[in-house]
Coordinates of C-alpha atoms in Angstrom, one line a residue:
M1 CA 99.9 139.8 64.8
E2 CA 98.2 140.0 61.4
S3 CA 99.3 136.5 60.6
S4 CA 98.1 135.1 63.9
I5 CA 94.7 136.8 63.5
K6 CA 94.3 135.4 60.0
N7 CA 95.2 131.9 61.2
Y8 CA 93.0 131.9 64.2
F9 CA 89.9 133.0 62.3
K10 CA 90.8 131.1 59.1
I11 CA 90.4 134.4 57.1
D12 CA 92.0 133.0 53.9
E13 CA 90.1 129.7 54.0
Y14 CA 86.8 131.6 54.1
G15 CA 87.9 133.8 51.2
S16 CA 87.9 137.0 53.3
S17 CA 90.4 139.6 54.4
L18 CA 91.0 141.7 57.5
K19 CA 89.6 144.8 55.6
K20 CA 86.4 142.9 54.7
E21 CA 85.9 141.6 58.2
F22 CA 86.4 145.1 59.8
I23 CA 84.0 146.7 57.3
A24 CA 81.5 143.8 57.9
G25 CA 81.7 144.2 61.7
T26 CA 81.3 147.9 61.5
T27 CA 78.3 147.5 59.2
N28 CA 76.8 145.0 61.6
F29 CA 77.1 147.4 64.5
L30 CA 75.6 150.3 62.6
T31 CA 72.5 148.3 61.6
M32 CA 72.2 147.1 65.2
A33 CA 73.1 150.3 67.0
Y34 CA 69.5 151.3 67.3
I35 CA 69.0 148.6 69.9
L36 CA 71.1 150.6 72.4
G37 CA 68.5 153.3 72.5
V38 CA 65.3 151.4 71.8
N39 CA 66.0 148.6 74.3
T40 CA 66.9 151.1 77.0
I41 CA 63.7 153.1 76.5
I42 CA 61.5 150.0 76.5
L43 CA 63.1 148.4 79.6
S44 CA 63.4 151.7 81.5
S45 CA 59.6 152.1 81.2
T46 CA 59.3 149.3 83.8
G47 CA 61.2 151.4 86.4
M48 CA 64.6 150.1 85.6
D49 CA 67.5 152.7 85.7
F50 CA 68.0 154.2 82.2
N51 CA 71.8 154.4 82.3
S52 CA 72.1 150.9 83.9
V53 CA 70.1 149.3 81.1
F54 CA 72.0 151.2 78.4
L55 CA 75.4 149.9 79.8
A56 CA 74.0 146.4 80.4
T57 CA 72.8 146.3 76.8
A58 CA 76.2 147.4 75.4
I59 CA 78.3 145.2 77.6
S60 CA 76.1 142.0 77.2
S61 CA 76.0 142.5 73.4
A62 CA 79.8 142.9 73.3
I63 CA 80.4 139.8 75.4
A64 CA 78.0 137.7 73.3
C65 CA 79.7 138.9 70.1
F66 CA 83.1 138.0 71.5
V67 CA 81.9 134.5 72.4
M68 CA 80.4 134.1 69.0
G69 CA 83.6 135.3 67.3
L70 CA 86.2 133.5 69.4
Y71 CA 84.3 130.3 70.0
A72 CA 82.0 129.7 67.1
N73 CA 84.0 131.7 64.5
A74 CA 80.8 133.0 62.9
P75 CA 80.2 136.6 61.6
L76 CA 77.1 137.1 63.7
G77 CA 76.1 140.0 65.9
L78 CA 74.1 139.6 69.1
A79 CA 72.1 142.0 71.2
P80 CA 68.9 142.1 73.1
G81 CA 66.1 141.1 70.7
M82 CA 63.2 143.3 69.7
G83 CA 60.0 141.5 70.7
S84 CA 61.5 139.8 73.7
N85 CA 62.2 143.2 75.3
S86 CA 58.6 144.2 74.6
F87 CA 57.3 141.0 76.0
F88 CA 59.5 141.6 79.1
A89 CA 58.3 145.1 79.7
F90 CA 54.7 145.3 78.4
I91 CA 53.4 141.7 79.1
V92 CA 55.4 140.3 82.0
V93 CA 55.9 143.5 84.0
K94 CA 53.1 145.8 83.1
L95 CA 50.3 143.4 82.2
Y96 CA 50.9 140.5 84.6
G97 CA 52.4 142.6 87.4
Y98 CA 55.7 140.9 87.9
S99 CA 58.7 143.0 89.1
F100 CA 61.5 143.7 86.6
Q101 CA 63.8 141.6 89.0
E102 CA 61.4 138.6 88.5
A103 CA 61.4 139.2 84.7
L104 CA 65.2 139.2 84.7
A105 CA 65.0 135.9 86.6
M106 CA 62.7 134.4 84.0
V107 CA 65.2 135.5 81.2
F108 CA 68.0 133.9 83.3
L109 CA 66.1 130.6 83.7
S110 CA 65.1 130.4 80.0
G111 CA 68.7 131.2 79.0
S112 CA 70.0 128.5 81.3
L113 CA 67.7 125.9 79.8
F114 CA 68.8 127.1 76.4
L115 CA 72.4 126.7 77.5
L116 CA 71.8 123.2 78.8
L117 CA 70.2 122.0 75.5
S118 CA 73.1 123.6 73.6
L119 CA 75.7 121.8 75.7
T120 CA 74.0 118.5 75.1
G121 CA 73.8 119.0 71.4
I122 CA 70.0 118.6 71.4
R123 CA 69.4 122.0 69.9
D124 CA 71.7 121.6 66.9
K125 CA 70.3 118.1 66.2
I126 CA 66.9 119.6 66.1
I127 CA 68.0 122.4 63.7
N128 CA 70.0 120.0 61.5
S129 CA 67.0 117.7 61.1
I130 CA 64.9 120.5 59.4
P131 CA 64.3 119.5 55.8
K132 CA 66.2 121.3 53.1
N133 CA 63.2 122.9 51.5
L134 CA 62.0 124.3 54.9
K135 CA 65.5 125.6 55.6
Q136 CA 65.4 127.5 52.3
S137 CA 62.0 128.8 53.0
I138 CA 63.0 130.0 56.4
G139 CA 66.0 131.8 54.8
A140 CA 63.9 133.4 52.1
G141 CA 61.1 134.2 54.5
T142 CA 63.5 135.9 56.9
G143 CA 64.8 137.9 53.9
F144 CA 61.2 139.2 53.1
F145 CA 60.7 139.8 56.8
I146 CA 63.9 141.9 57.0
A147 CA 62.9 143.8 53.9
L148 CA 59.5 144.6 55.4
I149 CA 61.1 145.9 58.5
G150 CA 63.4 148.1 56.3
L151 CA 60.4 149.4 54.3
V152 CA 58.6 150.3 57.5
K153 CA 61.7 151.9 59.0
A154 CA 62.1 153.9 55.8
G155 CA 58.5 155.1 55.8
I156 CA 58.0 153.6 52.3
V157 CA 55.3 151.3 53.7
V158 CA 52.9 152.6 56.3
P159 CA 49.7 151.3 58.0
S160 CA 46.4 151.9 56.3
P161 CA 42.9 151.3 57.8
A162 CA 41.5 150.7 54.4
T163 CA 44.2 148.4 52.8
I164 CA 46.2 147.3 55.9
V165 CA 49.3 148.8 54.4
T166 CA 50.0 151.3 51.7
L167 CA 52.8 153.5 50.4
G168 CA 54.1 156.3 52.6
N169 CA 54.4 160.0 52.0
F170 CA 57.1 160.6 49.4
K171 CA 57.1 164.3 50.0
N172 CA 58.6 163.7 53.4
P173 CA 62.4 164.5 53.4
T174 CA 63.1 161.6 55.8
V175 CA 61.4 159.1 53.5
L176 CA 63.2 160.5 50.5
L177 CA 66.6 160.2 52.2
A178 CA 65.8 156.5 52.8
V179 CA 64.7 156.1 49.1
F180 CA 68.0 157.7 48.1
G181 CA 69.9 155.3 50.3
L182 CA 68.1 152.3 48.9
L183 CA 68.7 153.3 45.3
I184 CA 72.4 154.0 45.8
T185 CA 72.9 150.7 47.7
I186 CA 71.1 148.8 44.9
V187 CA 73.5 150.4 42.4
F188 CA 76.5 149.5 44.5
I189 CA 75.5 145.9 44.8
S190 CA 74.5 145.7 41.1
R191 CA 78.0 146.9 40.2
N192 CA 79.6 144.3 42.5
I193 CA 81.3 147.0 44.6
E194 CA 83.0 145.5 47.6
A195 CA 81.2 146.3 50.9
A196 CA 78.4 147.9 48.9
V197 CA 75.9 147.8 51.9
F198 CA 78.4 149.6 54.2
F199 CA 79.2 152.3 51.7
G200 CA 75.5 152.8 50.9
L201 CA 74.8 153.2 54.6
L202 CA 77.8 155.6 55.0
I203 CA 76.9 157.8 52.1
T204 CA 73.2 158.0 53.2
A205 CA 74.4 159.1 56.7
I206 CA 76.7 161.8 55.2
V207 CA 74.1 163.2 52.8
G208 CA 71.5 163.2 55.6
I209 CA 73.8 165.1 58.0
L210 CA 74.7 167.7 55.3
L211 CA 71.0 168.2 54.4
G212 CA 70.3 168.7 58.1
R213 CA 73.0 171.4 58.3
F214 CA 71.2 173.2 55.5
G215 CA 67.9 173.2 57.4
V216 CA 66.1 170.2 56.0
E217 CA 63.8 168.7 58.7
G218 CA 63.9 165.1 59.7
M219 CA 67.5 164.5 59.1
P220 CA 70.0 162.6 61.3
V221 CA 71.9 164.9 63.6
F222 CA 75.6 164.8 64.4
S223 CA 76.0 166.0 68.0
N224 CA 78.7 168.4 69.0
E225 CA 79.1 166.2 72.1
I226 CA 81.3 163.2 71.4
I227 CA 82.1 161.5 74.7
K228 CA 79.6 160.7 77.5
V229 CA 81.0 158.2 80.0
N230 CA 78.4 155.9 81.7
T231 CA 79.5 153.7 84.6
S232 CA 76.1 152.7 86.0
L233 CA 75.3 149.1 86.3
N234 CA 72.8 149.2 89.1
H235 CA 70.8 146.0 88.1
F236 CA 73.8 143.7 88.1
G237 CA 72.7 140.5 89.9
A238 CA 69.1 141.8 90.4
F239 CA 67.9 138.5 88.9
I240 CA 68.8 136.7 92.2
T241 CA 66.2 138.7 94.1
G242 CA 63.7 137.8 91.3
L243 CA 64.6 134.1 91.6
K244 CA 63.8 134.0 95.3
S245 CA 60.4 135.6 94.8
L246 CA 59.5 133.3 91.8
L247 CA 59.7 130.3 94.2
N248 CA 56.3 131.4 95.5
K249 CA 54.9 131.9 92.0
P250 CA 54.9 128.5 90.2
E251 CA 52.5 129.9 87.5
A252 CA 55.5 131.9 86.2
I253 CA 56.7 128.6 84.5
F254 CA 54.5 129.5 81.5
L255 CA 56.1 132.8 81.0
I256 CA 59.6 131.3 81.4
F257 CA 58.6 128.7 78.7
T258 CA 57.4 131.5 76.4
F259 CA 60.7 133.4 76.8
F260 CA 62.5 130.1 76.0
F261 CA 60.2 129.1 73.1
V262 CA 60.5 132.4 71.3
D263 CA 64.2 132.7 71.7
F264 CA 64.8 129.1 70.6
F265 CA 63.0 129.3 67.3
D266 CA 63.8 132.9 66.6
T267 CA 67.5 132.1 66.9
A268 CA 67.1 128.8 64.9
G269 CA 65.4 130.7 62.0
T270 CA 68.0 133.4 62.0
L271 CA 71.0 131.0 62.1
V272 CA 69.6 128.7 59.4
A273 CA 68.9 131.7 57.2
I274 CA 72.2 133.4 57.5
T275 CA 74.5 130.3 57.6
N276 CA 72.8 128.8 54.5
K277 CA 73.4 132.0 52.6
I278 CA 77.1 132.2 53.6
A279 CA 77.8 128.5 53.1
S280 CA 76.6 128.6 49.5
S281 CA 79.2 131.3 48.7
V282 CA 82.3 130.0 50.6
D283 CA 81.7 126.2 50.6
K284 CA 82.2 126.2 54.4
K285 CA 80.0 125.0 57.2
Y286 CA 79.6 126.7 60.5
E287 CA 79.2 124.6 63.7
M288 CA 75.6 125.1 64.7
K289 CA 76.3 123.8 68.3
K290 CA 78.9 126.4 68.9
M291 CA 76.7 129.2 67.5
L292 CA 73.8 128.1 69.6
L293 CA 76.0 127.9 72.7
S294 CA 77.3 131.4 72.1
D295 CA 73.7 132.6 71.8
A296 CA 72.7 131.0 75.0
V297 CA 75.7 132.5 76.9
G298 CA 74.6 135.9 75.6
T299 CA 71.1 135.4 77.2
V300 CA 72.5 134.3 80.6
V301 CA 75.1 137.1 80.7
G302 CA 72.4 139.7 79.7
A303 CA 70.1 138.6 82.5
I304 CA 73.0 138.8 85.0
L305 CA 74.0 142.3 83.9
G306 CA 70.3 143.5 83.8
T307 CA 68.8 143.3 80.4
S308 CA 66.3 141.2 78.4
T309 CA 67.0 138.2 76.1
V310 CA 70.3 138.6 74.1
T311 CA 70.0 136.8 70.9
T312 CA 71.5 136.6 67.3
L313 CA 69.9 139.4 65.4
T314 CA 68.7 139.2 61.8
E315 CA 70.5 142.5 61.2
S316 CA 73.7 140.4 61.1
T317 CA 72.8 139.7 57.5
S318 CA 74.0 143.3 56.7
G319 CA 77.5 142.3 57.9
V320 CA 77.4 139.1 55.8
A321 CA 76.3 141.1 52.8
A322 CA 79.2 143.5 53.4
G323 CA 81.6 140.5 53.1
G324 CA 81.8 139.1 56.7
R325 CA 82.6 135.5 56.8
T326 CA 84.5 134.8 60.1
G327 CA 84.3 135.4 63.8
L328 CA 86.5 138.5 63.4
T329 CA 83.3 140.3 62.1
A330 CA 81.6 139.5 65.4
I331 CA 84.7 140.7 67.4
V332 CA 84.7 144.0 65.6
T333 CA 80.9 144.3 66.2
G334 CA 81.5 143.7 69.9
I335 CA 84.3 146.2 70.1
W336 CA 82.0 148.9 68.6
F337 CA 79.4 148.0 71.3
L338 CA 82.0 148.7 74.0
I339 CA 83.1 151.9 72.3
A340 CA 79.4 153.0 71.9
S341 CA 79.0 152.8 75.7
M342 CA 81.3 155.8 75.9
F343 CA 80.5 157.5 72.6
T344 CA 76.7 157.5 73.0
P345 CA 76.2 160.7 70.8
L346 CA 77.8 159.0 67.8
V347 CA 75.2 156.2 68.0
S348 CA 72.5 158.8 67.7
I349 CA 73.3 159.3 64.0
A350 CA 71.6 156.0 63.3
S351 CA 68.9 156.5 65.9
P352 CA 65.2 156.6 65.0
I353 CA 63.8 160.0 63.9
A354 CA 60.3 160.9 65.2
I355 CA 58.0 161.9 62.4
N356 CA 54.2 162.6 63.1
G357 CA 54.2 160.1 66.0
R358 CA 56.1 157.4 64.1
F359 CA 59.8 156.6 64.2
L360 CA 61.8 156.4 60.9
E361 CA 65.3 155.1 60.4
P362 CA 66.5 156.4 57.0
I363 CA 70.1 155.4 57.6
I364 CA 69.5 151.8 58.5
A365 CA 66.5 151.0 56.4
P366 CA 68.1 150.8 52.9
S367 CA 70.7 148.2 54.1
L368 CA 67.9 146.0 55.6
I369 CA 65.9 146.1 52.4
C370 CA 68.9 145.2 50.2
V371 CA 69.9 142.4 52.6
G372 CA 66.3 141.1 52.3
I373 CA 66.6 141.0 48.5
L374 CA 69.9 139.0 48.8
M375 CA 68.4 136.5 51.2
A376 CA 65.2 136.1 49.2
T377 CA 67.3 134.5 46.4
Q378 CA 67.1 131.3 48.4
L379 CA 63.6 130.8 46.9
S380 CA 65.3 129.4 43.8
D381 CA 66.5 126.4 45.8
I382 CA 63.0 125.3 46.9
D383 CA 61.6 122.4 44.9
W384 CA 58.4 124.1 43.7
N385 CA 57.4 121.0 41.7
D386 CA 56.8 119.1 45.0
F387 CA 53.6 120.6 46.3
S388 CA 54.2 119.6 49.9
A389 CA 57.5 121.5 49.8
A390 CA 55.8 124.4 48.0
A391 CA 52.9 124.6 50.4
S392 CA 55.0 124.4 53.6
G393 CA 57.5 126.9 52.1
F394 CA 54.8 129.3 51.0
V395 CA 53.1 129.2 54.4
T396 CA 56.4 129.7 56.2
I397 CA 57.1 132.8 54.2
I398 CA 53.7 134.4 54.1
I399 CA 52.9 133.8 57.8
M400 CA 56.4 135.1 58.8
I401 CA 55.7 138.3 56.9
L402 CA 52.1 138.9 57.8
S403 CA 52.3 137.9 61.4
Y404 CA 55.5 139.9 61.7
S405 CA 57.1 137.0 63.5
I406 CA 59.8 134.5 62.5
P407 CA 58.8 131.9 65.1
D408 CA 55.2 132.0 63.9
G409 CA 56.2 131.5 60.3
I410 CA 58.4 128.6 61.1
A411 CA 55.7 127.0 63.3
A412 CA 53.0 127.3 60.6
G413 CA 55.4 125.9 58.0
F414 CA 56.2 122.8 60.1
I415 CA 52.6 122.1 60.7
V416 CA 51.7 122.3 57.0
Y417 CA 54.8 120.1 56.2
V418 CA 53.7 117.3 58.6
F419 CA 50.1 117.4 57.4
S420 CA 51.1 117.3 53.7
K421 CA 53.3 114.2 54.4
L422 CA 50.8 112.6 56.7
F423 CA 48.0 112.5 54.2
T424 CA 50.0 111.7 51.1
K425 CA 51.4 108.4 52.4
R426 CA 54.8 109.9 52.9
V427 CA 54.9 109.5 56.7
K428 CA 58.3 107.8 56.6
E429 CA 59.9 111.1 55.5
I430 CA 58.9 112.7 58.8
K431 CA 61.7 112.3 61.4
L432 CA 61.2 111.9 65.1
S433 CA 62.5 115.4 65.8
I434 CA 60.1 116.8 63.3
W435 CA 57.2 115.1 65.1
I436 CA 58.4 116.6 68.4
M437 CA 58.6 120.1 66.9
F438 CA 55.2 119.6 65.3
I439 CA 53.7 119.0 68.8
L440 CA 55.6 121.9 70.3
F441 CA 54.4 124.2 67.5
I442 CA 50.8 123.2 68.1
F443 CA 51.3 124.1 71.8
H444 CA 53.0 127.4 70.6
F445 CA 49.8 128.5 68.9
I446 CA 47.6 127.3 71.7
L447 CA 49.7 129.3 74.2
K448 CA 49.4 132.4 71.9

């Protein structure tokens, strides 16, 4: 059995081990587990059944992870994406007044288009045509973006009306727990300890639970209840009803396009960033077409089961940082999602903690910040002596961070790249696919 698993996933070729893959998959899940609760809360606000959304989130995430692992052999975790679920609930349903069935139909159609482009190979051709400097910028920018998310989740960075952002309250025990987790994880990584991110996360959780037992407020709680079986899947196939009613609403095409557009470039940015980072350490290339196809299958399956767009999450970088290199990491992540559907109370350990109207995640945050640091090292591969590369790279990174959006950063970077080449008599360096994306990105900002 062990030999068969190693051969199928090419464990030895990727310089990994069964132990590393298991730890990486577990780390992936722990950094992604919050989506089970958050996605359920967001979508259930539209009138969808809470238990049904929770189960659909868990099962669709597991299926998508299995496809990614078995078909693409990539160590990436998939689940409903933050941003897409908010667009689903607060814009499509609450603002524009569509039913959640119609919103599910929109997700299904955008995912089907995604799947079609993946099967034809158009998507991976587009992504492979991205210039090297822009790819490195996307990777580094995604690292800074992930680190910013971690700093916010930790409470280390908070909003400020005077300076936009500022440092948080370091007297808060929850913030201090996150700072402890960050420092211990940095030490582990600096000492080249195997699976440093995972052990940093685990120690932070244990310390937090112990402090909570001694009466410290704002700590993660370990529930005495272990198993809570959930069998509700009431919205399975609800998208069909939505498809029928959308036939009389042709204006919905713009919302379907928005779902597709965001998913396309969000996924592209994530895959480019993560695979570039892995490939540099194992001298192996992952098949972009297969990864994109796996991602598209996840979206379609999620819509059928009754949840918003399932996509490759940037949190997958935590599993990569923990040593994940093959599809076995994704399989382990998927198994944990299935287990989580029955052991809901265990997931609550990594759930957001409400502090003065804000939600902090001291267990997850340190790993995200450290992963961001590791990904930001791709900055060194950008040709800073070429100002067109430097300008497009800088704009990609800064817009990605300040707009809090990976697609917006990629779009802005491409636009600057084309203009810099166009007006420096280097038009021949712009490929046809880049011109097409340039036009699409212009429309992207117009639609926004």
